[in-house]
Amino acid sequence: MTHRVRDVMSPATATVEPMTTVTHAAELMRERNVGDVLVAYDRDLFGVLTDRDIVLRAVADGRDPDDTRVGSVCTPPPVVTLTPEDTTDRAAELMRRYAVRRLPVVEHGGDLVGIVSLGDLAAAEDPRSALGGISTAAPGH
């Protein structure tokens, strides 16, 4: 069953500016219990920073997270996005094509309104599937 991205996305997104330190971004991820933050300057989407980006592009390279800016380690532009009116089939196709697990959702005009993850798609398709169940479980369980 195909849904609209609006129906399955997570509307509350954590956003930081490119000059934010990796430490601050990691603290924000911990606070909000998320694995990514969107990197935006003013209203323009600059990139996506995932917990994996922090590990591979900062920690593993021996960079000091207090001195490293997220703009230098995030997934760089161009960032693939969706609109709230796109279908979940389109989201899955883009995730497959670009080998990503999360896609920012923007309104026409560029306003960030959410993020849709592979887990969101799995939960919408079959909440009883393994990934759907993991995605809908309470944190820490």
PDB file of C-alpha atoms in Angstrom:
ATOM      1  CA  MET A   1       0.000   0.000   0.000  1.00  0.00           C
ATOM      2  CA  THR A   2       1.425   3.345  -1.022  1.00  0.00           C
ATOM      3  CA  HIS A   3       1.277   6.269   1.375  1.00  0.00           C
ATOM      4  CA  ARG A   4       2.255   9.893   1.107  1.00  0.00           C
ATOM      5  CA  VAL A   5       5.537  10.870   2.728  1.00  0.00           C
ATOM      6  CA  ARG A   6       3.558  13.329   4.882  1.00  0.00           C
ATOM      7  CA  ASP A   7       1.804  10.371   6.536  1.00  0.00           C
ATOM      8  CA  VAL A   8       4.949   8.478   7.550  1.00  0.00           C
ATOM      9  CA  MET A   9       7.697  11.090   8.054  1.00  0.00           C
ATOM     10  CA  SER A  10       9.005  12.297  11.379  1.00  0.00           C
ATOM     11  CA  PRO A  11       8.026  15.962  11.537  1.00  0.00           C
ATOM     12  CA  ALA A  12      10.312  17.048  14.355  1.00  0.00           C
ATOM     13  CA  THR A  13      13.758  17.458  12.865  1.00  0.00           C
ATOM     14  CA  ALA A  14      16.934  18.454  14.608  1.00  0.00           C
ATOM     15  CA  THR A  15      18.791  21.099  12.624  1.00  0.00           C
ATOM     16  CA  VAL A  16      22.230  22.641  13.095  1.00  0.00           C
ATOM     17  CA  GLU A  17      24.271  25.149  11.098  1.00  0.00           C
ATOM     18  CA  PRO A  18      27.430  24.081   9.219  1.00  0.00           C
ATOM     19  CA  MET A  19      29.662  25.879  11.752  1.00  0.00           C
ATOM     20  CA  THR A  20      28.233  23.894  14.700  1.00  0.00           C
ATOM     21  CA  THR A  21      30.766  21.629  16.403  1.00  0.00           C
ATOM     22  CA  VAL A  22      30.504  17.882  16.033  1.00  0.00           C
ATOM     23  CA  THR A  23      30.315  17.656  19.836  1.00  0.00           C
ATOM     24  CA  HIS A  24      27.247  19.900  19.944  1.00  0.00           C
ATOM     25  CA  ALA A  25      25.571  17.954  17.120  1.00  0.00           C
ATOM     26  CA  ALA A  26      26.255  14.656  18.922  1.00  0.00           C
ATOM     27  CA  GLU A  27      24.774  16.063  22.137  1.00  0.00           C
ATOM     28  CA  LEU A  28      21.673  17.143  20.221  1.00  0.00           C
ATOM     29  CA  MET A  29      21.342  13.643  18.744  1.00  0.00           C
ATOM     30  CA  ARG A  30      21.577  12.150  22.229  1.00  0.00           C
ATOM     31  CA  GLU A  31      19.034  14.634  23.639  1.00  0.00           C
ATOM     32  CA  ARG A  32      16.510  13.901  20.903  1.00  0.00           C
ATOM     33  CA  ASN A  33      17.374  10.200  20.618  1.00  0.00           C
ATOM     34  CA  VAL A  34      17.988  10.463  16.868  1.00  0.00           C
ATOM     35  CA  GLY A  35      20.734   9.222  14.586  1.00  0.00           C
ATOM     36  CA  ASP A  36      20.971  12.275  12.371  1.00  0.00           C
ATOM     37  CA  VAL A  37      20.603  16.028  12.170  1.00  0.00           C
ATOM     38  CA  LEU A  38      19.944  18.188   9.163  1.00  0.00           C
ATOM     39  CA  VAL A  39      22.584  20.792   8.408  1.00  0.00           C
ATOM     40  CA  ALA A  40      21.065  24.036   7.184  1.00  0.00           C
ATOM     41  CA  TYR A  41      22.144  27.620   6.860  1.00  0.00           C
ATOM     42  CA  ASP A  42      19.293  30.079   7.066  1.00  0.00           C
ATOM     43  CA  ARG A  43      16.590  28.143   5.152  1.00  0.00           C
ATOM     44  CA  ASP A  44      18.945  26.333   2.787  1.00  0.00           C
ATOM     45  CA  LEU A  45      19.640  22.643   3.317  1.00  0.00           C
ATOM     46  CA  PHE A  46      23.417  22.170   3.322  1.00  0.00           C
ATOM     47  CA  GLY A  47      23.726  18.485   4.205  1.00  0.00           C
ATOM     48  CA  VAL A  48      22.808  15.637   6.524  1.00  0.00           C
ATOM     49  CA  LEU A  49      24.963  14.584   9.470  1.00  0.00           C
ATOM     50  CA  THR A  50      24.500  11.028  10.718  1.00  0.00           C
ATOM     51  CA  ASP A  51      26.010   9.261  13.687  1.00  0.00           C
ATOM     52  CA  ARG A  52      27.912   7.205  11.104  1.00  0.00           C
ATOM     53  CA  ASP A  53      29.374  10.394   9.565  1.00  0.00           C
ATOM     54  CA  ILE A  54      30.640  11.403  13.008  1.00  0.00           C
ATOM     55  CA  VAL A  55      32.335   8.053  13.520  1.00  0.00           C
ATOM     56  CA  LEU A  56      33.828   7.645  10.032  1.00  0.00           C
ATOM     57  CA  ARG A  57      34.665  11.226   9.081  1.00  0.00           C
ATOM     58  CA  ALA A  58      35.624  12.671  12.462  1.00  0.00           C
ATOM     59  CA  VAL A  59      36.454  10.127  15.165  1.00  0.00           C
ATOM     60  CA  ALA A  60      38.157   7.531  12.922  1.00  0.00           C
ATOM     61  CA  ASP A  61      40.213  10.303  11.315  1.00  0.00           C
ATOM     62  CA  GLY A  62      41.399  11.486  14.752  1.00  0.00           C
ATOM     63  CA  ARG A  63      39.671  14.860  14.466  1.00  0.00           C
ATOM     64  CA  ASP A  64      38.804  16.700  17.670  1.00  0.00           C
ATOM     65  CA  PRO A  65      34.974  16.852  17.851  1.00  0.00           C
ATOM     66  CA  ASP A  66      35.196  20.107  19.825  1.00  0.00           C
ATOM     67  CA  ASP A  67      37.095  21.773  16.956  1.00  0.00           C
ATOM     68  CA  THR A  68      35.510  20.003  13.979  1.00  0.00           C
ATOM     69  CA  ARG A  69      32.570  21.696  12.288  1.00  0.00           C
ATOM     70  CA  VAL A  70      29.668  19.599  11.027  1.00  0.00           C
ATOM     71  CA  GLY A  71      29.912  21.257   7.619  1.00  0.00           C
ATOM     72  CA  SER A  72      33.230  19.492   7.065  1.00  0.00           C
ATOM     73  CA  VAL A  73      31.989  15.974   7.936  1.00  0.00           C
ATOM     74  CA  CYS A  74      28.329  15.878   6.903  1.00  0.00           C
ATOM     75  CA  THR A  75      27.058  14.281   3.729  1.00  0.00           C
ATOM     76  CA  PRO A  76      27.687  17.131   1.309  1.00  0.00           C
ATOM     77  CA  PRO A  77      25.369  18.803  -1.190  1.00  0.00           C
ATOM     78  CA  PRO A  78      23.547  18.109  -3.325  1.00  0.00           C
ATOM     79  CA  VAL A  79      21.161  16.514  -0.847  1.00  0.00           C
ATOM     80  CA  VAL A  80      18.401  14.326  -2.253  1.00  0.00           C
ATOM     81  CA  THR A  81      15.045  15.438  -0.833  1.00  0.00           C
ATOM     82  CA  LEU A  82      11.358  14.619  -1.002  1.00  0.00           C
ATOM     83  CA  THR A  83       8.215  16.702  -0.674  1.00  0.00           C
ATOM     84  CA  PRO A  84       5.434  15.766   1.748  1.00  0.00           C
ATOM     85  CA  GLU A  85       3.238  14.883  -1.256  1.00  0.00           C
ATOM     86  CA  ASP A  86       5.713  12.370  -2.717  1.00  0.00           C
ATOM     87  CA  THR A  87       4.787   8.718  -2.347  1.00  0.00           C
ATOM     88  CA  THR A  88       6.523   6.210  -0.123  1.00  0.00           C
ATOM     89  CA  ASP A  89       7.319   4.270  -3.308  1.00  0.00           C
ATOM     90  CA  ARG A  90       9.263   7.304  -4.558  1.00  0.00           C
ATOM     91  CA  ALA A  91      11.044   7.538  -1.206  1.00  0.00           C
ATOM     92  CA  ALA A  92      12.050   3.866  -1.394  1.00  0.00           C
ATOM     93  CA  GLU A  93      13.235   4.289  -4.982  1.00  0.00           C
ATOM     94  CA  LEU A  94      15.429   7.286  -4.068  1.00  0.00           C
ATOM     95  CA  MET A  95      16.846   5.497  -1.016  1.00  0.00           C
ATOM     96  CA  ARG A  96      17.732   2.536  -3.201  1.00  0.00           C
ATOM     97  CA  ARG A  97      19.215   4.652  -6.000  1.00  0.00           C
ATOM     98  CA  TYR A  98      21.368   6.815  -3.706  1.00  0.00           C
ATOM     99  CA  ALA A  99      22.063   4.137  -1.047  1.00  0.00           C
ATOM    100  CA  VAL A 100      20.759   6.293   1.812  1.00  0.00           C
ATOM    101  CA  ARG A 101      18.543   5.415   4.768  1.00  0.00           C
ATOM    102  CA  ARG A 102      17.073   8.846   5.434  1.00  0.00           C
ATOM    103  CA  LEU A 103      15.745  11.630   3.235  1.00  0.00           C
ATOM    104  CA  PRO A 104      14.919  15.200   4.277  1.00  0.00           C
ATOM    105  CA  VAL A 105      11.412  16.359   3.453  1.00  0.00           C
ATOM    106  CA  VAL A 106      11.015  19.911   2.188  1.00  0.00           C
ATOM    107  CA  GLU A 107       8.008  21.954   1.189  1.00  0.00           C
ATOM    108  CA  HIS A 108       8.097  23.700  -2.161  1.00  0.00           C
ATOM    109  CA  GLY A 109      10.254  26.747  -1.543  1.00  0.00           C
ATOM    110  CA  GLY A 110      12.789  24.802   0.491  1.00  0.00           C
ATOM    111  CA  ASP A 111      11.322  24.857   4.016  1.00  0.00           C
ATOM    112  CA  LEU A 112      12.436  21.770   5.960  1.00  0.00           C
ATOM    113  CA  VAL A 113       9.401  19.991   7.364  1.00  0.00           C
ATOM    114  CA  GLY A 114      10.696  16.562   8.363  1.00  0.00           C
ATOM    115  CA  ILE A 115      12.699  13.491   7.580  1.00  0.00           C
ATOM    116  CA  VAL A 116      11.676  10.050   6.398  1.00  0.00           C
ATOM    117  CA  SER A 117      13.737   6.991   7.229  1.00  0.00           C
ATOM    118  CA  LEU A 118      13.916   3.455   5.979  1.00  0.00           C
ATOM    119  CA  GLY A 119      12.339   2.449   9.300  1.00  0.00           C
ATOM    120  CA  ASP A 120       9.426   4.849   8.722  1.00  0.00           C
ATOM    121  CA  LEU A 121       8.778   3.196   5.363  1.00  0.00           C
ATOM    122  CA  ALA A 122       8.996  -0.297   6.866  1.00  0.00           C
ATOM    123  CA  ALA A 123       6.593   0.579   9.688  1.00  0.00           C
ATOM    124  CA  ALA A 124       4.102   2.030   7.197  1.00  0.00           C
ATOM    125  CA  GLU A 125       4.326  -1.019   4.934  1.00  0.00           C
ATOM    126  CA  ASP A 126       4.214  -3.721   7.632  1.00  0.00           C
ATOM    127  CA  PRO A 127       4.433  -2.697  11.302  1.00  0.00           C
ATOM    128  CA  ARG A 128       4.846  -6.391  12.242  1.00  0.00           C
ATOM    129  CA  SER A 129       7.993  -6.807  10.131  1.00  0.00           C
ATOM    130  CA  ALA A 130      11.310  -6.911  11.973  1.00  0.00           C
ATOM    131  CA  LEU A 131      12.381  -3.445  10.791  1.00  0.00           C
ATOM    132  CA  GLY A 132       8.888  -2.044  11.309  1.00  0.00           C
ATOM    133  CA  GLY A 133       8.832  -3.410  14.866  1.00  0.00           C
ATOM    134  CA  ILE A 134      12.271  -2.026  15.668  1.00  0.00           C
ATOM    135  CA  SER A 135      11.348   1.352  14.224  1.00  0.00           C
ATOM    136  CA  THR A 136       8.185   1.671  16.295  1.00  0.00           C
ATOM    137  CA  ALA A 137       9.649   0.325  19.566  1.00  0.00           C
ATOM    138  CA  ALA A 138      10.236   2.713  22.434  1.00  0.00           C
ATOM    139  CA  PRO A 139      13.859   3.863  22.739  1.00  0.00           C
ATOM    140  CA  GLY A 140      16.062   1.576  24.806  1.00  0.00           C
ATOM    141  CA  HIS A 141      13.837  -1.492  24.360  1.00  0.00           C
TER     142      HIS A 141
END
